[in-house]
mmCIF file of C-alpha atoms and ligand atoms in Angstrom:
data_model
loop_
_atom_site.group_PDB
_atom_site.id
_atom_site.type_symbol
_atom_site.label_atom_id
_atom_site.label_comp_id
_atom_site.label_asym_id
_atom_site.label_seq_id
_atom_site.Cartn_x
_atom_site.Cartn_y
_atom_site.Cartn_z
ATOM 1 C CA MET A 49 0.154 0.439 -0.389
ATOM 2 C CA SER A 50 3.511 2.548 0.407
ATOM 3 C CA LEU A 51 2.351 4.180 3.631
ATOM 4 C CA ALA A 52 4.925 2.855 5.386
ATOM 5 C CA GLY A 53 6.778 6.091 7.495
ATOM 6 C CA LYS A 54 4.027 8.467 6.034
ATOM 7 C CA VAL A 55 2.445 10.583 8.535
ATOM 8 C CA VAL A 56 -1.467 10.452 9.367
ATOM 9 C CA ILE A 57 -3.760 12.477 10.720
ATOM 10 C CA VAL A 58 -6.897 10.794 11.898
ATOM 11 C CA THR A 59 -9.421 12.918 13.425
ATOM 12 C CA GLY A 60 -12.515 11.743 15.914
ATOM 13 C CA ALA A 61 -10.007 8.765 16.235
ATOM 14 C CA SER A 62 -11.781 7.593 19.846
ATOM 15 C CA SER A 63 -14.058 5.779 18.370
ATOM 16 C CA GLY A 64 -16.016 4.007 15.737
ATOM 17 C CA ILE A 65 -14.370 4.723 11.947
ATOM 18 C CA GLY A 66 -11.389 6.924 13.134
ATOM 19 C CA ALA A 67 -10.602 4.671 15.320
ATOM 20 C CA ALA A 68 -10.550 1.712 13.232
ATOM 21 C CA THR A 69 -8.855 4.048 10.571
ATOM 22 C CA ALA A 70 -5.901 4.611 12.857
ATOM 23 C CA VAL A 71 -5.862 1.154 13.168
ATOM 24 C CA GLU A 72 -5.325 0.102 9.860
ATOM 25 C CA PHE A 73 -3.199 3.257 9.181
ATOM 26 C CA ALA A 74 -0.706 1.372 11.761
ATOM 27 C CA LYS A 75 -0.991 -1.893 10.298
ATOM 28 C CA GLN A 76 0.593 -0.491 6.925
ATOM 29 C CA GLY A 77 3.382 1.259 9.078
ATOM 30 C CA ALA A 78 2.238 4.563 9.167
ATOM 31 C CA LYS A 79 2.596 6.920 11.864
ATOM 32 C CA VAL A 80 -0.564 8.023 13.157
ATOM 33 C CA ALA A 81 -1.766 11.442 14.849
ATOM 34 C CA LEU A 82 -4.613 10.443 16.850
ATOM 35 C CA VAL A 83 -7.334 13.741 17.187
ATOM 36 C CA GLY A 84 -9.692 13.495 19.945
ATOM 37 C CA ARG A 85 -11.411 15.444 22.862
ATOM 38 C CA ASN A 86 -11.365 12.235 25.270
ATOM 39 C CA GLU A 87 -8.060 11.495 26.977
ATOM 40 C CA THR A 88 -9.181 8.093 27.773
ATOM 41 C CA ASN A 89 -10.999 7.098 24.867
ATOM 42 C CA LEU A 90 -7.709 8.337 23.241
ATOM 43 C CA LYS A 91 -5.737 6.188 24.858
ATOM 44 C CA GLU A 92 -7.648 3.107 24.217
ATOM 45 C CA SER A 93 -7.880 4.018 20.186
ATOM 46 C CA GLU A 94 -3.433 4.211 21.210
ATOM 47 C CA GLU A 95 -3.163 0.669 22.724
ATOM 48 C CA ALA A 96 -5.728 -0.742 19.443
ATOM 49 C CA CYS A 97 -3.239 0.928 16.951
ATOM 50 C CA LYS A 98 0.042 -0.145 19.048
ATOM 51 C CA LYS A 99 -1.124 -3.658 19.392
ATOM 52 C CA ALA A 100 -2.119 -3.944 15.676
ATOM 53 C CA ASN A 101 1.756 -2.606 15.052
ATOM 54 C CA ASN A 102 4.337 -2.249 17.961
ATOM 55 C CA LYS A 103 6.770 -0.653 15.439
ATOM 56 C CA VAL A 104 4.983 2.629 14.625
ATOM 57 C CA GLU A 105 5.056 5.590 16.238
ATOM 58 C CA ILE A 106 1.299 6.789 17.276
ATOM 59 C CA PHE A 107 0.780 10.351 18.425
ATOM 60 C CA ALA A 108 -2.093 11.301 20.740
ATOM 61 C CA ILE A 109 -3.765 14.998 20.250
ATOM 62 C CA ILE A 110 -6.381 16.384 22.772
ATOM 63 C CA ALA A 111 -8.113 18.610 20.895
ATOM 64 C CA ASP A 112 -11.568 19.689 19.558
ATOM 65 C CA VAL A 113 -11.480 19.913 15.273
ATOM 66 C CA THR A 114 -14.041 23.164 15.934
ATOM 67 C CA VAL A 115 -11.233 25.694 18.065
ATOM 68 C CA ASP A 116 -7.458 23.880 17.585
ATOM 69 C CA ALA A 117 -7.154 23.027 13.539
ATOM 70 C CA GLU A 118 -3.805 24.441 13.441
ATOM 71 C CA ARG A 119 -2.367 23.550 16.492
ATOM 72 C CA ILE A 120 -3.362 20.209 15.477
ATOM 73 C CA VAL A 121 -1.650 20.333 12.203
ATOM 74 C CA LYS A 122 1.240 22.446 14.023
ATOM 75 C CA GLU A 123 2.197 18.966 16.631
ATOM 76 C CA THR A 124 1.299 16.413 14.088
ATOM 77 C CA VAL A 125 4.664 17.980 12.239
ATOM 78 C CA ASP A 126 6.348 19.284 14.841
ATOM 79 C CA LYS A 127 6.696 15.650 16.456
ATOM 80 C CA LEU A 128 6.433 13.579 14.010
ATOM 81 C CA GLY A 129 8.313 15.598 10.799
ATOM 82 C CA GLN A 130 6.400 15.960 8.240
ATOM 83 C CA LEU A 131 1.893 15.508 6.762
ATOM 84 C CA ASP A 132 1.409 13.093 4.328
ATOM 85 C CA VAL A 133 -2.208 11.906 4.856
ATOM 86 C CA LEU A 134 -4.928 14.082 6.266
ATOM 87 C CA VAL A 135 -8.262 12.435 7.345
ATOM 88 C CA ASN A 136 -11.204 14.854 8.354
ATOM 89 C CA ASN A 137 -13.447 11.623 9.633
ATOM 90 C CA ALA A 138 -14.864 13.854 12.976
ATOM 91 C CA GLY A 139 -18.084 14.095 12.866
ATOM 92 C CA ILE A 140 -21.784 14.762 14.389
ATOM 93 C CA ALA A 141 -25.525 13.845 13.892
ATOM 94 C CA ASP A 142 -28.649 15.389 14.368
ATOM 95 C CA THR A 143 -31.809 15.167 12.945
ATOM 96 C CA GLY A 144 -35.189 17.658 13.157
ATOM 97 C CA HIS A 145 -37.551 18.927 11.163
ATOM 98 C CA ILE A 146 -37.230 21.888 9.744
ATOM 99 C CA LEU A 147 -40.628 23.513 12.230
ATOM 100 C CA ASP A 148 -38.971 22.307 14.986
ATOM 101 C CA ILE A 149 -34.799 22.219 14.873
ATOM 102 C CA GLU A 150 -33.401 25.399 16.344
ATOM 103 C CA VAL A 151 -30.147 27.839 14.164
ATOM 104 C CA GLU A 152 -27.817 26.240 16.617
ATOM 105 C CA GLN A 153 -28.345 22.864 15.354
ATOM 106 C CA PHE A 154 -27.296 23.962 11.843
ATOM 107 C CA ASP A 155 -24.686 26.362 12.813
ATOM 108 C CA ARG A 156 -23.330 23.100 15.978
ATOM 109 C CA ILE A 157 -23.441 20.462 12.859
ATOM 110 C CA LEU A 158 -22.093 23.037 10.439
ATOM 111 C CA ASN A 159 -18.860 24.425 12.407
ATOM 112 C CA THR A 160 -17.869 21.051 13.075
ATOM 113 C CA ASN A 161 -18.305 18.764 9.378
ATOM 114 C CA LEU A 162 -17.509 21.624 7.435
ATOM 115 C CA ARG A 163 -16.274 24.262 9.439
ATOM 116 C CA ALA A 164 -13.861 22.854 10.879
ATOM 117 C CA VAL A 165 -12.799 20.389 7.922
ATOM 118 C CA PHE A 166 -12.510 23.586 6.698
ATOM 119 C CA LEU A 167 -10.290 24.694 9.072
ATOM 120 C CA LEU A 168 -7.713 21.686 8.787
ATOM 121 C CA THR A 169 -7.926 21.499 5.193
ATOM 122 C CA LYS A 170 -6.182 25.096 4.810
ATOM 123 C CA TYR A 171 -3.544 24.532 7.750
ATOM 124 C CA ALA A 172 -2.561 21.002 6.086
ATOM 125 C CA ALA A 173 -2.514 21.657 2.317
ATOM 126 C CA PRO A 174 1.446 23.620 3.060
ATOM 127 C CA HIS A 175 2.583 20.052 4.083
ATOM 128 C CA LEU A 176 0.922 18.007 1.399
ATOM 129 C CA ILE A 177 2.039 19.763 -1.042
ATOM 130 C CA LYS A 178 5.432 19.337 0.246
ATOM 131 C CA THR A 179 4.985 15.549 0.374
ATOM 132 C CA GLN A 180 2.633 15.182 -2.524
ATOM 133 C CA GLY A 181 0.133 13.795 0.132
ATOM 134 C CA ASN A 182 -3.617 13.579 0.324
ATOM 135 C CA ILE A 183 -7.005 13.955 1.902
ATOM 136 C CA VAL A 184 -10.032 12.079 2.568
ATOM 137 C CA ASN A 185 -13.046 12.936 3.801
ATOM 138 C CA VAL A 186 -15.636 10.713 5.879
ATOM 139 C CA SER A 187 -18.767 12.426 3.960
ATOM 140 C CA SER A 188 -22.256 10.044 4.334
ATOM 141 C CA VAL A 189 -24.676 8.628 1.855
ATOM 142 C CA ALA A 190 -26.580 11.363 3.258
ATOM 143 C CA GLY A 191 -24.642 13.698 0.867
ATOM 144 C CA LEU A 192 -25.363 11.872 -2.066
ATOM 145 C CA ARG A 193 -29.085 11.258 -1.045
ATOM 146 C CA SER A 194 -31.542 13.361 0.483
ATOM 147 C CA PHE A 195 -33.375 11.952 3.976
ATOM 148 C CA PRO A 196 -36.070 13.982 5.935
ATOM 149 C CA GLY A 197 -35.954 14.948 9.557
ATOM 150 C CA ILE A 198 -31.925 15.367 9.454
ATOM 151 C CA SER A 199 -31.126 18.627 6.969
ATOM 152 C CA SER A 200 -28.744 20.198 8.751
ATOM 153 C CA TYR A 201 -26.614 16.463 8.539
ATOM 154 C CA CYS A 202 -27.352 16.298 5.356
ATOM 155 C CA THR A 203 -26.856 19.952 4.101
ATOM 156 C CA SER A 204 -22.939 19.247 6.426
ATOM 157 C CA LYS A 205 -22.187 16.537 4.021
ATOM 158 C CA ALA A 206 -23.633 17.301 0.786
ATOM 159 C CA ALA A 207 -21.597 20.639 1.141
ATOM 160 C CA LEU A 208 -18.721 18.748 2.470
ATOM 161 C CA ASP A 209 -18.884 16.583 -1.388
ATOM 162 C CA GLN A 210 -18.723 19.396 -2.841
ATOM 163 C CA PHE A 211 -15.857 21.218 -0.634
ATOM 164 C CA THR A 212 -14.164 17.676 -1.722
ATOM 165 C CA ARG A 213 -14.624 18.012 -5.453
ATOM 166 C CA CYS A 214 -13.508 21.493 -5.187
ATOM 167 C CA ILE A 215 -10.112 21.831 -3.158
ATOM 168 C CA ALA A 216 -9.642 17.959 -5.900
ATOM 169 C CA LEU A 217 -9.193 20.747 -8.005
ATOM 170 C CA ASP A 218 -7.272 23.518 -6.331
ATOM 171 C CA LEU A 219 -4.975 20.969 -5.259
ATOM 172 C CA ALA A 220 -4.601 19.093 -8.532
ATOM 173 C CA PRO A 221 -1.571 21.202 -9.819
ATOM 174 C CA HIS A 222 0.422 20.699 -6.720
ATOM 175 C CA LYS A 223 -0.181 16.428 -7.097
ATOM 176 C CA VAL A 224 -2.192 16.494 -3.884
ATOM 177 C CA ARG A 225 -5.522 14.540 -4.345
ATOM 178 C CA VAL A 226 -8.340 14.592 -2.047
ATOM 179 C CA ASN A 227 -11.056 12.090 -2.334
ATOM 180 C CA ALA A 228 -13.999 11.005 0.247
ATOM 181 C CA VAL A 229 -16.130 8.090 1.492
ATOM 182 C CA ASN A 230 -20.014 8.006 1.573
ATOM 183 C CA PRO A 231 -20.857 5.204 4.298
ATOM 184 C CA GLY A 232 -24.323 3.863 4.337
ATOM 185 C CA VAL A 233 -25.443 2.686 7.830
ATOM 186 C CA ILE A 234 -22.526 1.601 9.897
ATOM 187 C CA ILE A 235 -22.385 -0.225 13.647
ATOM 188 C CA THR A 236 -20.525 2.876 15.679
ATOM 189 C CA ASP A 237 -21.764 5.125 18.683
ATOM 190 C CA ILE A 238 -23.528 8.097 15.964
ATOM 191 C CA HIS A 239 -26.406 6.927 16.533
ATOM 192 C CA LYS A 240 -26.394 6.698 20.232
ATOM 193 C CA ARG A 241 -24.596 9.582 20.447
ATOM 194 C CA MET A 242 -27.964 11.249 18.437
ATOM 195 C CA GLY A 243 -30.210 9.947 21.289
ATOM 196 C CA MET A 244 -31.497 6.688 19.771
ATOM 197 C CA THR A 245 -32.756 3.888 22.877
ATOM 198 C CA GLU A 246 -31.345 0.578 22.505
ATOM 199 C CA GLU A 247 -34.568 -0.566 21.316
ATOM 200 C CA GLN A 248 -34.645 2.265 18.939
ATOM 201 C CA TYR A 249 -31.012 1.151 17.751
ATOM 202 C CA ALA A 250 -32.029 -2.683 17.100
ATOM 203 C CA LYS A 251 -35.302 -1.375 15.577
ATOM 204 C CA TYR A 252 -33.225 1.112 12.695
ATOM 205 C CA LEU A 253 -30.673 -1.724 12.370
ATOM 206 C CA GLU A 254 -33.064 -4.571 11.180
ATOM 207 C CA ASP A 255 -34.897 -1.867 9.647
ATOM 208 C CA CYS A 256 -31.715 -0.939 7.893
ATOM 209 C CA LYS A 257 -31.780 -4.450 6.031
ATOM 210 C CA ALA A 258 -34.355 -3.183 3.823
ATOM 211 C CA THR A 259 -32.757 0.053 3.227
ATOM 212 C CA HIS A 260 -29.594 -1.065 2.214
ATOM 213 C CA ALA A 261 -29.239 -3.625 -1.031
ATOM 214 C CA LEU A 262 -26.493 -5.759 0.177
ATOM 215 C CA GLY A 263 -29.208 -6.292 3.089
ATOM 216 C CA ARG A 264 -27.125 -5.332 6.431
ATOM 217 C CA VAL A 265 -25.166 -2.717 8.168
ATOM 218 C CA GLY A 266 -21.602 -2.186 7.431
ATOM 219 C CA GLU A 267 -18.458 -2.332 9.581
ATOM 220 C CA ALA A 268 -16.321 0.411 10.760
ATOM 221 C CA LYS A 269 -13.013 -1.468 9.407
ATOM 222 C CA GLU A 270 -15.166 -1.961 6.363
ATOM 223 C CA VAL A 271 -14.686 2.230 5.704
ATOM 224 C CA ALA A 272 -11.444 1.994 6.839
ATOM 225 C CA ASP A 273 -10.038 -0.398 4.123
ATOM 226 C CA SER A 274 -11.596 2.213 1.431
ATOM 227 C CA ILE A 275 -10.169 4.708 3.535
ATOM 228 C CA VAL A 276 -6.864 3.447 3.447
ATOM 229 C CA PHE A 277 -7.500 2.267 -0.215
ATOM 230 C CA LEU A 278 -8.343 6.026 -1.091
ATOM 231 C CA ALA A 279 -4.679 7.493 0.986
ATOM 232 C CA SER A 280 -2.242 4.810 -1.117
ATOM 233 C CA ASP A 281 -0.959 4.497 -4.130
ATOM 234 C CA LYS A 282 -3.698 2.476 -5.366
ATOM 235 C CA SER A 283 -5.606 4.998 -6.139
ATOM 236 C CA SER A 284 -3.095 7.497 -7.678
ATOM 237 C CA PHE A 285 -5.377 8.069 -10.669
ATOM 238 C CA ILE A 286 -8.078 9.175 -8.241
ATOM 239 C CA THR A 287 -8.961 12.640 -7.158
ATOM 240 C CA GLY A 288 -11.777 14.689 -6.051
ATOM 241 C CA ALA A 289 -13.852 10.965 -5.738
ATOM 242 C CA THR A 290 -17.322 10.489 -3.317
ATOM 243 C CA LEU A 291 -16.395 6.590 -3.016
ATOM 244 C CA PRO A 292 -19.910 5.269 -1.674
ATOM 245 C CA ILE A 293 -19.231 2.323 1.161
ATOM 246 C CA ASP A 294 -22.734 1.420 1.941
ATOM 247 C CA GLY A 295 -23.970 -1.519 0.798
ATOM 248 C CA GLY A 296 -25.302 -0.323 -3.019
ATOM 249 C CA ARG A 297 -28.195 2.479 -0.362
ATOM 250 C CA HIS A 298 -26.772 5.250 -2.366
ATOM 251 C CA ALA A 299 -28.200 3.122 -6.247
ATOM 252 C CA MET A 300 -31.229 2.682 -4.420
ATOM 253 C CA CYS A 301 -35.231 4.498 -5.500
ATOM 254 C CA PRO A 302 -38.090 3.049 -3.220
ATOM 255 C CA ARG A 303 -40.771 2.349 -5.458
HETATM 256 P P1 NAI B 525 -18.554 8.441 16.143
HETATM 257 O O1 NAI B 525 -19.416 9.074 17.179
HETATM 258 O O2 NAI B 525 -18.457 6.922 16.752
HETATM 259 O O3 NAI B 525 -17.324 9.353 15.935
HETATM 260 C C1 NAI B 525 -17.144 10.607 15.474
HETATM 261 C C2 NAI B 525 -15.835 10.946 16.412
HETATM 262 O O4 NAI B 525 -15.164 12.405 16.018
HETATM 263 C C3 NAI B 525 -15.809 10.835 17.758
HETATM 264 O O5 NAI B 525 -15.016 10.625 18.568
HETATM 265 C C4 NAI B 525 -15.831 11.734 18.324
HETATM 266 O O6 NAI B 525 -16.121 12.585 19.526
HETATM 267 C C5 NAI B 525 -15.626 12.963 17.661
HETATM 268 N N1 NAI B 525 -15.783 14.452 17.063
HETATM 269 C C6 NAI B 525 -17.171 14.995 17.432
HETATM 270 N N2 NAI B 525 -17.188 16.031 17.372
HETATM 271 C C7 NAI B 525 -15.617 16.635 17.097
HETATM 272 C C8 NAI B 525 -15.132 17.777 18.127
HETATM 273 N N3 NAI B 525 -14.988 18.780 17.662
HETATM 274 N N4 NAI B 525 -13.655 17.342 17.694
HETATM 275 C C9 NAI B 525 -13.113 16.515 17.838
HETATM 276 N N5 NAI B 525 -13.310 14.959 17.761
HETATM 277 C C10 NAI B 525 -14.834 14.947 17.338
HETATM 278 O O7 NAI B 525 -18.857 8.077 15.085
HETATM 279 P P2 NAI B 525 -18.704 6.940 13.606
HETATM 280 O O8 NAI B 525 -20.147 6.949 13.156
HETATM 281 O O9 NAI B 525 -17.387 6.661 13.474
HETATM 282 O O10 NAI B 525 -18.765 8.416 12.697
HETATM 283 C C11 NAI B 525 -17.289 9.155 11.665
HETATM 284 C C12 NAI B 525 -17.656 9.774 10.946
HETATM 285 O O11 NAI B 525 -18.294 9.152 9.757
HETATM 286 C C13 NAI B 525 -18.677 11.481 10.824
HETATM 287 O O12 NAI B 525 -17.848 11.999 10.460
HETATM 288 C C14 NAI B 525 -19.962 10.256 10.415
HETATM 289 O O13 NAI B 525 -20.544 11.757 9.969
HETATM 290 C C15 NAI B 525 -19.772 9.683 9.376
HETATM 291 N N6 NAI B 525 -20.710 8.703 9.009
HETATM 292 C C16 NAI B 525 -21.056 8.004 10.089
HETATM 293 C C17 NAI B 525 -22.235 6.503 9.848
HETATM 294 C C18 NAI B 525 -22.467 5.880 10.532
HETATM 295 O O14 NAI B 525 -23.396 5.254 10.215
HETATM 296 N N7 NAI B 525 -21.827 5.615 11.932
HETATM 297 C C19 NAI B 525 -22.315 7.536 8.703
HETATM 298 C C20 NAI B 525 -21.915 7.590 7.816
HETATM 299 C C21 NAI B 525 -21.057 8.851 7.973
#
């Protein structure tokens, strides 16, 4: 995969897709800067990476992507010497009908899912140009398709997809690639963080058998494997792509 010795930032690395992605990069021999807000959870991710490969350097940065973007990039480069890959994975979701939601929700979601990605991209770009590195953004099927009752999240991910394409064109002359993955429903904590009870979550996962063509939800590792692919030289002629990792959900249309 040509990732040995590369320096990778993974945001939101203390759980779910981010934690699985950090482990897969470690397995490939990459040096990983893990970014998260919770020290205990980040430590667990660090241990998981070291268990996967005890020879690679793992660097935990306790930071909030909405306020610490410049520091995240600076500390990574200071500590690990360069930057080859930025994985913008940290994200939040929330539901609500337009008749009920507050502007606070819209601002909060866009601040994390879009504005923080803009900031990290801006500060990382000069370093990625030096290494001819790349960026992988973690978007969603909600960026490609529309769903009722979750407009702030869908809008943030659709904007992230467009940002991915625009920055791919900005950075292409510098040989820096920019891509996104668009997962369908993946088993992580995100749905319970949105307020689903255990019962609601179990029913949701059952319903997902019908909403995903392959008849099941996905696992974090299935997304992580695609992120690693897009970050590696195996995808050297791919830029500006939004890759669905969703068991065919994006291709479906109820009738
Ligand atoms: P998760 O909730 O386990 O992971 C999100 C991580 O981002 C958490 O560790 C959280 O603490 C971190 N984070 C949130 N705001 C942050 C901030 N301001 N600063 C630093 N870290 C912050 O959920 P999951 O599923 O692993 O989510 C990862 C990404 O995947 C998100 O961008 C999400 O939108 C996307 N996604 C997830 C899907 C799913 O079904 N699980 C489906 C499609 C996309």
